[in-house]
Structures are given as structure tokens and as C-alpha cells.
């Protein structure tokens, strides 16, 4: 079963959207494997967003993601990586469709509420950066056959 790393960013936590966002993935039928509220260190932020290190907004991005607690999660399910990205909406909230998380709750690209892994390789890398294996919980949900 596929796993992805999702994170409610500091703007989403401050705006009280943890429950709203988590509920969407629960109701969709995905399974939560781990979650925690945490502060991101500057080193972790730079590592997580390493692919953007040469972009002009990198400093702003690191400052933003370390500006307050984030809610880090691992979700499991069939095609969860691509489906979660679809549910998040486009990176720029101005282009994100209504009904998506960014389309419904965000205005600016710098404050776009949620992060989600964009490929299987990113998911493995990001889960490893944020979670120890023992923080992830393996269990069966009795409704699985109905999803
Ligand atoms: P993604 O989060 O949809 O995968 P990426 O292109 O990987 O999008 O960019 C990572 C994050 O960097 C975005 O979610 C957004 O918060 C931030 N970002 C992207 N472009 C800009 C920009 O032009 N200004 C400020 N922040 C940006």
C-alpha cells in the first residue's frame, strides 16, 4: 500500500485548520499511519526543501516553515500520493480549483496551507526525514473492504 507525507504548514495550524484538513483525508477513505505537532528546525527545513535551494524564494520558504508548529502526517492508501496532491490543489492558491484544500482555504503561494509529497521517491525521503519507523502505526481498519 502506498504512503505519503502530508503536513499542515504553520499558516494552517495558526488558522485552526488541522481538523478540517485531516477530516478530508479520513473521509476520503485513506488511513492515518502517524501524526505529530512539531516545530521544524532550520536544518530540517533546508533539507526538506533542498530541491528549491537555488530559487529566489528559498530563504522566505525556510523562514515561513520554521515560523510556528506544523502538523506532520503519514497517510496510506491506493494512489494516495497523487490523490492527495489532487485534493490539495495547485501550488498557487489563485489557480487551485474550488473544492481543493488550497482552493478553499488559501490566497497566496507563500501561505498555501499544506505540503504533500509529489512522487514515491519524495514520499520515502520525506517520511524518513520527519518520522522514525516506530512512530508509524500498522493496523487494520474494519471498513477497508468497503473503500
Ligand atoms: P508544492 O508545495 O505544491 O509541491 P513546490 O513547487 O514544491 O510546490 O514549492 C514548495 C513550496 O514553496 C510551495 O508549496 C510554496 O509554499 C512555496 N513557493 C513556491 N513558489 C513560491 C514563490 O514564488 N514564492 C514564495 N513561495 C513559493
Coordinates of N, CA and C in Angstrom, one line a residue, residues 4-146:
X4 N 2.2 8.4 1.9 CA 2.6 9.8 1.5 C 2.9 10.6 2.8
X5 N 3.7 11.6 2.6 CA 3.9 12.6 3.8 C 3.1 13.8 3.5
X6 N 2.2 14.2 4.4 CA 1.4 15.4 4.3 C 1.7 16.3 5.6
X7 N 1.7 17.6 5.4 CA 2.0 18.5 6.5 C 1.1 19.7 6.4
X8 N 0.4 20.0 7.5 CA -0.3 21.2 7.6 C 0.7 22.3 8.0
X9 N 0.9 23.3 7.2 CA 2.0 24.2 7.4 C 1.6 25.2 8.5
X10 N 2.6 26.1 9.0 CA 2.3 26.9 10.1 C 1.1 27.8 9.9
X11 N 0.8 28.2 8.7 CA -0.4 29.1 8.5 C -1.7 28.3 8.7
X12 N -1.7 27.0 8.3 CA -2.9 26.1 8.5 C -3.1 25.8 10.0
X13 N -2.0 25.6 10.8 CA -2.1 25.4 12.2 C -2.6 26.6 12.9
X14 N -2.0 27.8 12.6 CA -2.5 29.1 13.2 C -3.9 29.4 12.9
X15 N -4.4 29.0 11.7 CA -5.8 29.3 11.3 C -6.8 28.2 11.8
X16 N -6.3 27.3 12.5 CA -7.2 26.3 13.1 C -7.8 25.3 12.1
X17 N -6.9 24.9 11.1 CA -7.4 24.1 10.0 C -6.9 22.6 10.1
X18 N -6.3 22.2 11.2 CA -5.8 20.9 11.3 C -6.9 19.9 11.2
X19 N -8.0 20.1 11.9 CA -9.1 19.2 11.9 C -9.8 19.1 10.6
X20 N -10.0 20.3 10.0 CA -10.7 20.4 8.7 C -9.9 19.6 7.6
X21 N -8.6 19.8 7.6 CA -7.7 19.1 6.6 C -7.6 17.6 6.8
X22 N -7.4 17.3 8.1 CA -7.3 15.8 8.4 C -8.6 15.1 8.1
X23 N -9.7 15.8 8.4 CA -11.1 15.2 8.1 C -11.2 14.8 6.6
X24 N -10.7 15.6 5.7 CA -10.9 15.4 4.3 C -10.2 14.0 3.9
X25 N -9.0 13.8 4.4 CA -8.3 12.6 4.1 C -9.0 11.3 4.8
X26 N -9.4 11.6 6.0 CA -10.2 10.5 6.7 C -11.4 10.1 5.9
X27 N -12.2 11.1 5.6 CA -13.5 10.9 4.9 C -13.3 10.3 3.5
X28 N -12.2 10.7 2.9 CA -11.9 10.1 1.5 C -11.8 8.6 1.6
X29 N -11.2 8.1 2.7 CA -11.0 6.7 2.9 C -9.6 6.3 3.1
X30 N -8.7 7.3 3.2 CA -7.3 6.9 3.5 C -7.1 6.6 5.0
X31 N -5.9 6.0 5.2 CA -5.6 5.5 6.6 C -4.5 6.3 7.2
X32 N -4.7 6.9 8.4 CA -3.6 7.6 9.1 C -2.6 6.6 9.7
X33 N -1.4 6.8 9.4 CA -0.3 5.9 9.9 C 0.5 6.5 11.0
X34 N 0.5 7.9 11.1 CA 1.3 8.6 12.1 C 1.0 10.1 12.0
X35 N 1.1 10.8 13.1 CA 0.9 12.2 13.1 C 1.5 12.9 14.3
X36 N 2.0 14.1 14.1 CA 2.5 14.8 15.3 C 2.6 16.3 15.0
X37 N 2.4 17.1 16.1 CA 2.6 18.5 16.1 C 4.0 18.8 16.4
X38 N 4.7 19.6 15.6 CA 6.2 19.8 15.9 C 6.7 21.1 15.3
X39 N 7.8 21.5 15.9 CA 8.5 22.7 15.3 C 9.6 22.1 14.4
X40 N 9.8 22.8 13.2 CA 10.8 22.3 12.3 C 12.0 23.2 12.5
X41 N 13.2 22.5 12.7 CA 14.4 23.2 12.8 C 14.9 23.8 11.5
X42 N 15.8 24.8 11.5 CA 16.2 25.4 10.3 C 16.9 24.3 9.4
X43 N 17.7 23.4 10.0 CA 18.4 22.3 9.3 C 17.4 21.4 8.6
X44 N 16.3 21.0 9.3 CA 15.3 20.1 8.7 C 14.6 20.8 7.6
X45 N 14.3 22.1 7.8 CA 13.6 22.9 6.7 C 14.4 22.9 5.4
X46 N 15.8 23.2 5.6 CA 16.7 23.3 4.4 C 16.8 21.9 3.7
X47 N 16.8 20.9 4.5 CA 16.9 19.5 4.0 C 15.6 19.2 3.2
X48 N 14.5 19.4 3.9 CA 13.2 19.1 3.3 C 13.0 19.8 2.0
X49 N 13.3 21.1 1.9 CA 13.1 21.9 0.7 C 14.4 22.0 -0.1
X50 N 15.3 21.1 0.1 CA 16.6 21.2 -0.6 C 16.5 21.4 -2.1
X51 N 15.5 20.8 -2.8 CA 15.4 21.0 -4.2 C 15.2 22.4 -4.6
X52 N 14.7 23.3 -3.7 CA 14.5 24.7 -4.0 C 15.6 25.6 -3.6
X53 N 16.8 25.0 -3.2 CA 17.8 25.9 -2.5 C 18.3 27.0 -3.4
X54 N 18.2 26.9 -4.7 CA 18.7 28.0 -5.6 C 17.6 28.9 -6.0
X55 N 16.4 28.7 -5.6 CA 15.2 29.5 -6.0 C 15.2 30.8 -5.2
X56 N 14.8 31.9 -5.8 CA 14.8 33.2 -5.0 C 14.0 33.2 -3.8
X57 N 13.0 32.3 -3.7 CA 12.1 32.4 -2.5 C 12.6 31.4 -1.4
X58 N 13.7 30.8 -1.6 CA 14.2 29.7 -0.6 C 14.3 30.3 0.8
X59 N 14.9 31.4 1.0 CA 15.0 32.0 2.3 C 13.7 32.3 3.0
X60 N 12.8 32.8 2.2 CA 11.4 33.1 2.7 C 10.7 31.8 3.1
X61 N 10.9 30.8 2.2 CA 10.3 29.5 2.5 C 10.7 28.8 3.8
X62 N 12.0 28.9 4.0 CA 12.6 28.3 5.2 C 12.1 29.1 6.4
X63 N 12.1 30.4 6.3 CA 11.7 31.3 7.4 C 10.2 31.0 7.7
X64 N 9.4 30.8 6.7 CA 8.0 30.6 6.9 C 7.7 29.2 7.6
X65 N 8.4 28.2 7.1 CA 8.1 26.8 7.5 C 8.6 26.6 9.0
X66 N 9.5 27.4 9.4 CA 10.0 27.3 10.8 C 9.4 28.4 11.7
X67 N 8.4 29.1 11.2 CA 7.8 30.2 12.0 C 6.8 29.8 13.0
X68 N 6.4 28.6 13.0 CA 5.5 28.1 14.0 C 5.3 26.6 13.8
X69 N 4.5 25.9 14.7 CA 4.4 24.5 14.6 C 3.7 24.1 13.3
X70 N 4.1 22.9 12.9 CA 3.4 22.2 11.8 C 2.8 20.9 12.3
X71 N 1.8 20.4 11.5 CA 1.2 19.1 11.9 C 1.6 18.1 10.8
X72 N 2.6 17.3 11.1 CA 3.1 16.3 10.2 C 2.4 15.0 10.2
X73 N 2.1 14.4 9.0 CA 1.3 13.2 9.0 C 1.8 12.2 7.9
X74 N 1.6 10.9 8.2 CA 1.8 9.9 7.1 C 0.4 9.3 6.9
X75 N 0.0 9.2 5.6 CA -1.2 8.6 5.2 C -1.0 7.5 4.3
X76 N -1.8 6.5 4.3 CA -1.7 5.3 3.5 C -2.9 5.1 2.6
X77 N -2.8 4.4 1.5 CA -3.9 4.1 0.7 C -3.5 3.9 -0.8
X78 N -4.4 3.4 -1.6 CA -4.2 3.2 -3.0 C -4.0 4.6 -3.7
X79 N -2.9 4.8 -4.4 CA -2.6 6.0 -5.1 C -2.7 7.3 -4.2
X80 N -2.4 7.1 -3.0 CA -2.5 8.2 -2.0 C -1.7 9.4 -2.4
X81 N -0.5 9.2 -3.0 CA 0.4 10.3 -3.3 C -0.3 11.3 -4.3
X82 N -0.7 10.7 -5.4 CA -1.3 11.6 -6.5 C -2.7 12.1 -6.1
X83 N -3.4 11.2 -5.4 CA -4.8 11.7 -5.0 C -4.7 12.8 -3.9
X84 N -3.8 12.7 -3.0 CA -3.6 13.8 -2.0 C -3.2 15.1 -2.7
X85 N -2.3 15.0 -3.7 CA -1.9 16.2 -4.5 C -3.1 16.8 -5.2
X86 N -4.0 16.0 -5.7 CA -5.2 16.4 -6.4 C -6.1 17.1 -5.4
X87 N -6.2 16.5 -4.2 CA -7.1 17.1 -3.2 C -6.6 18.4 -2.6
X88 N -5.2 18.6 -2.6 CA -4.6 19.8 -2.2 C -4.8 21.0 -3.1
X89 N -4.8 20.7 -4.4 CA -4.9 21.7 -5.4 C -3.6 22.3 -5.9
X90 N -3.6 23.1 -6.9 CA -2.3 23.6 -7.4 C -1.6 24.4 -6.4
X91 N -0.2 24.5 -6.6 CA 0.6 25.2 -5.6 C 0.2 26.6 -5.4
X92 N -0.1 27.3 -6.5 CA -0.6 28.7 -6.3 C -2.1 28.7 -6.0
X93 N -2.5 29.1 -4.8 CA -3.9 29.0 -4.5 C -4.9 29.8 -5.5
X94 N -4.3 30.8 -6.1 CA -5.1 31.5 -7.1 C -5.5 30.6 -8.3
X95 N -4.8 29.5 -8.5 CA -5.0 28.6 -9.6 C -5.7 27.3 -9.1
X96 N -5.8 27.2 -7.8 CA -6.3 25.9 -7.2 C -7.8 25.9 -7.3
X97 N -8.4 24.8 -7.8 CA -9.8 24.8 -8.0 C -10.6 24.8 -6.7
X98 N -11.8 25.4 -6.7 CA -12.6 25.4 -5.5 C -12.9 23.9 -5.2
X99 N -13.0 23.6 -3.9 CA -13.2 22.2 -3.5 C -11.9 21.5 -3.1
X100 N -10.7 22.1 -3.6 CA -9.4 21.6 -3.1 C -9.1 22.4 -1.9
X101 N -8.1 21.8 -1.1 CA -7.7 22.5 0.1 C -7.2 23.9 -0.1
X102 N -6.3 24.0 -1.0 CA -5.7 25.3 -1.3 C -6.7 26.3 -2.0
X103 N -7.6 25.7 -2.8 CA -8.6 26.4 -3.5 C -9.6 27.0 -2.5
X104 N -9.9 26.2 -1.4 CA -10.9 26.6 -0.4 C -10.3 27.5 0.7
X105 N -9.1 27.3 1.0 CA -8.6 28.0 2.3 C -7.4 28.9 2.1
X106 N -6.8 29.0 0.9 CA -5.6 29.8 0.8 C -5.7 30.9 -0.3
X107 N -4.8 31.9 -0.2 CA -4.8 33.0 -1.2 C -3.5 33.2 -1.8
X108 N -2.4 33.0 -1.0 CA -1.1 33.3 -1.6 C -0.2 32.1 -1.6
X109 N 0.7 32.0 -2.6 CA 1.6 30.8 -2.8 C 2.5 30.6 -1.6
X110 N 2.9 31.7 -1.0 CA 3.8 31.6 0.2 C 3.0 31.0 1.4
X111 N 1.7 31.1 1.4 CA 0.9 30.6 2.6 C -0.1 29.7 2.0
X112 N 0.3 28.5 1.5 CA -0.6 27.7 0.9 C -1.0 26.4 1.7
X113 N -0.9 26.6 3.0 CA -1.6 25.7 4.0 C -1.1 24.3 4.2
X114 N -0.8 23.6 3.0 CA -0.4 22.2 3.1 C 0.7 21.8 2.2
X115 N 1.5 20.8 2.7 CA 2.5 20.2 1.9 C 2.1 18.8 1.6
X116 N 2.4 18.2 0.4 CA 2.3 16.8 0.2 C 3.3 16.3 -0.8
X117 N 3.9 15.1 -0.5 CA 4.9 14.6 -1.4 C 4.4 14.5 -2.8
X118 N 5.4 14.7 -3.7 CA 5.0 14.8 -5.1 C 5.4 13.5 -5.9
X119 N 6.0 12.5 -5.3 CA 6.4 11.3 -6.0 C 6.7 10.2 -5.0
X120 N 6.7 9.0 -5.4 CA 7.0 7.9 -4.4 C 8.4 8.1 -3.8
X121 N 9.4 8.6 -4.6 CA 10.7 8.8 -4.1 C 10.7 9.9 -3.0
X122 N 9.9 11.0 -3.3 CA 9.8 12.1 -2.3 C 9.1 11.6 -1.0
X123 N 8.1 10.8 -1.2 CA 7.4 10.3 0.0 C 8.3 9.5 0.9
X124 N 9.1 8.6 0.3 CA 10.0 7.8 1.2 C 11.0 8.8 1.9
X125 N 11.6 9.7 1.1 CA 12.6 10.6 1.7 C 12.0 11.5 2.8
X126 N 10.8 12.0 2.5 CA 10.2 13.0 3.5 C 9.7 12.2 4.7
X127 N 9.1 11.0 4.6 CA 8.6 10.3 5.7 C 9.9 10.0 6.6
X128 N 11.0 9.6 6.0 CA 12.2 9.3 6.7 C 12.8 10.5 7.4
X129 N 12.6 11.7 6.8 CA 13.1 12.9 7.5 C 12.3 13.3 8.7
X130 N 11.0 13.0 8.7 CA 10.1 13.5 9.7 C 9.7 12.5 10.8
X131 N 9.7 11.2 10.4 CA 9.3 10.2 11.3 C 10.3 9.0 11.5
X132 N 10.3 8.5 12.7 CA 11.1 7.3 13.0 C 10.1 6.2 12.6
X133 N 10.6 5.0 12.2 CA 9.7 3.9 11.8 C 8.8 3.5 13.0
X134 N 9.3 3.6 14.2 CA 8.4 3.2 15.4 C 7.3 4.2 15.7
X135 N 7.4 5.4 15.0 CA 6.3 6.4 15.2 C 5.1 6.1 14.3
X136 N 5.3 5.2 13.4 CA 4.2 4.8 12.4 C 3.5 3.6 12.9
X137 N 2.2 3.6 12.8 CA 1.4 2.5 13.4 C 0.8 1.6 12.3
X138 N 1.0 0.4 12.3 CA 0.4 -0.6 11.4 C -0.8 -1.2 12.0
X139 N -2.0 -1.0 11.4 CA -3.2 -1.6 11.9 C -4.2 -1.8 10.8
X140 N -5.2 -2.6 11.0 CA -6.3 -2.8 10.0 C -7.5 -2.0 10.4
X141 N -8.2 -1.5 9.4 CA -9.4 -0.8 9.6 C -10.5 -1.7 9.1
X142 N -11.5 -1.9 9.9 CA -12.6 -2.9 9.5 C -13.4 -2.5 8.3
X143 N -13.3 -1.1 8.0 CA -14.1 -0.7 6.8 C -13.3 -0.8 5.5
X144 N -12.0 -1.3 5.6 CA -11.2 -1.3 4.4 C -11.8 -1.9 3.2
X145 N -12.5 -3.0 3.4 CA -13.1 -3.7 2.2 C -14.2 -2.9 1.6
X146 N -14.7 -1.8 2.2 CA -15.8 -1.0 1.7 C -15.3 0.2 1.0

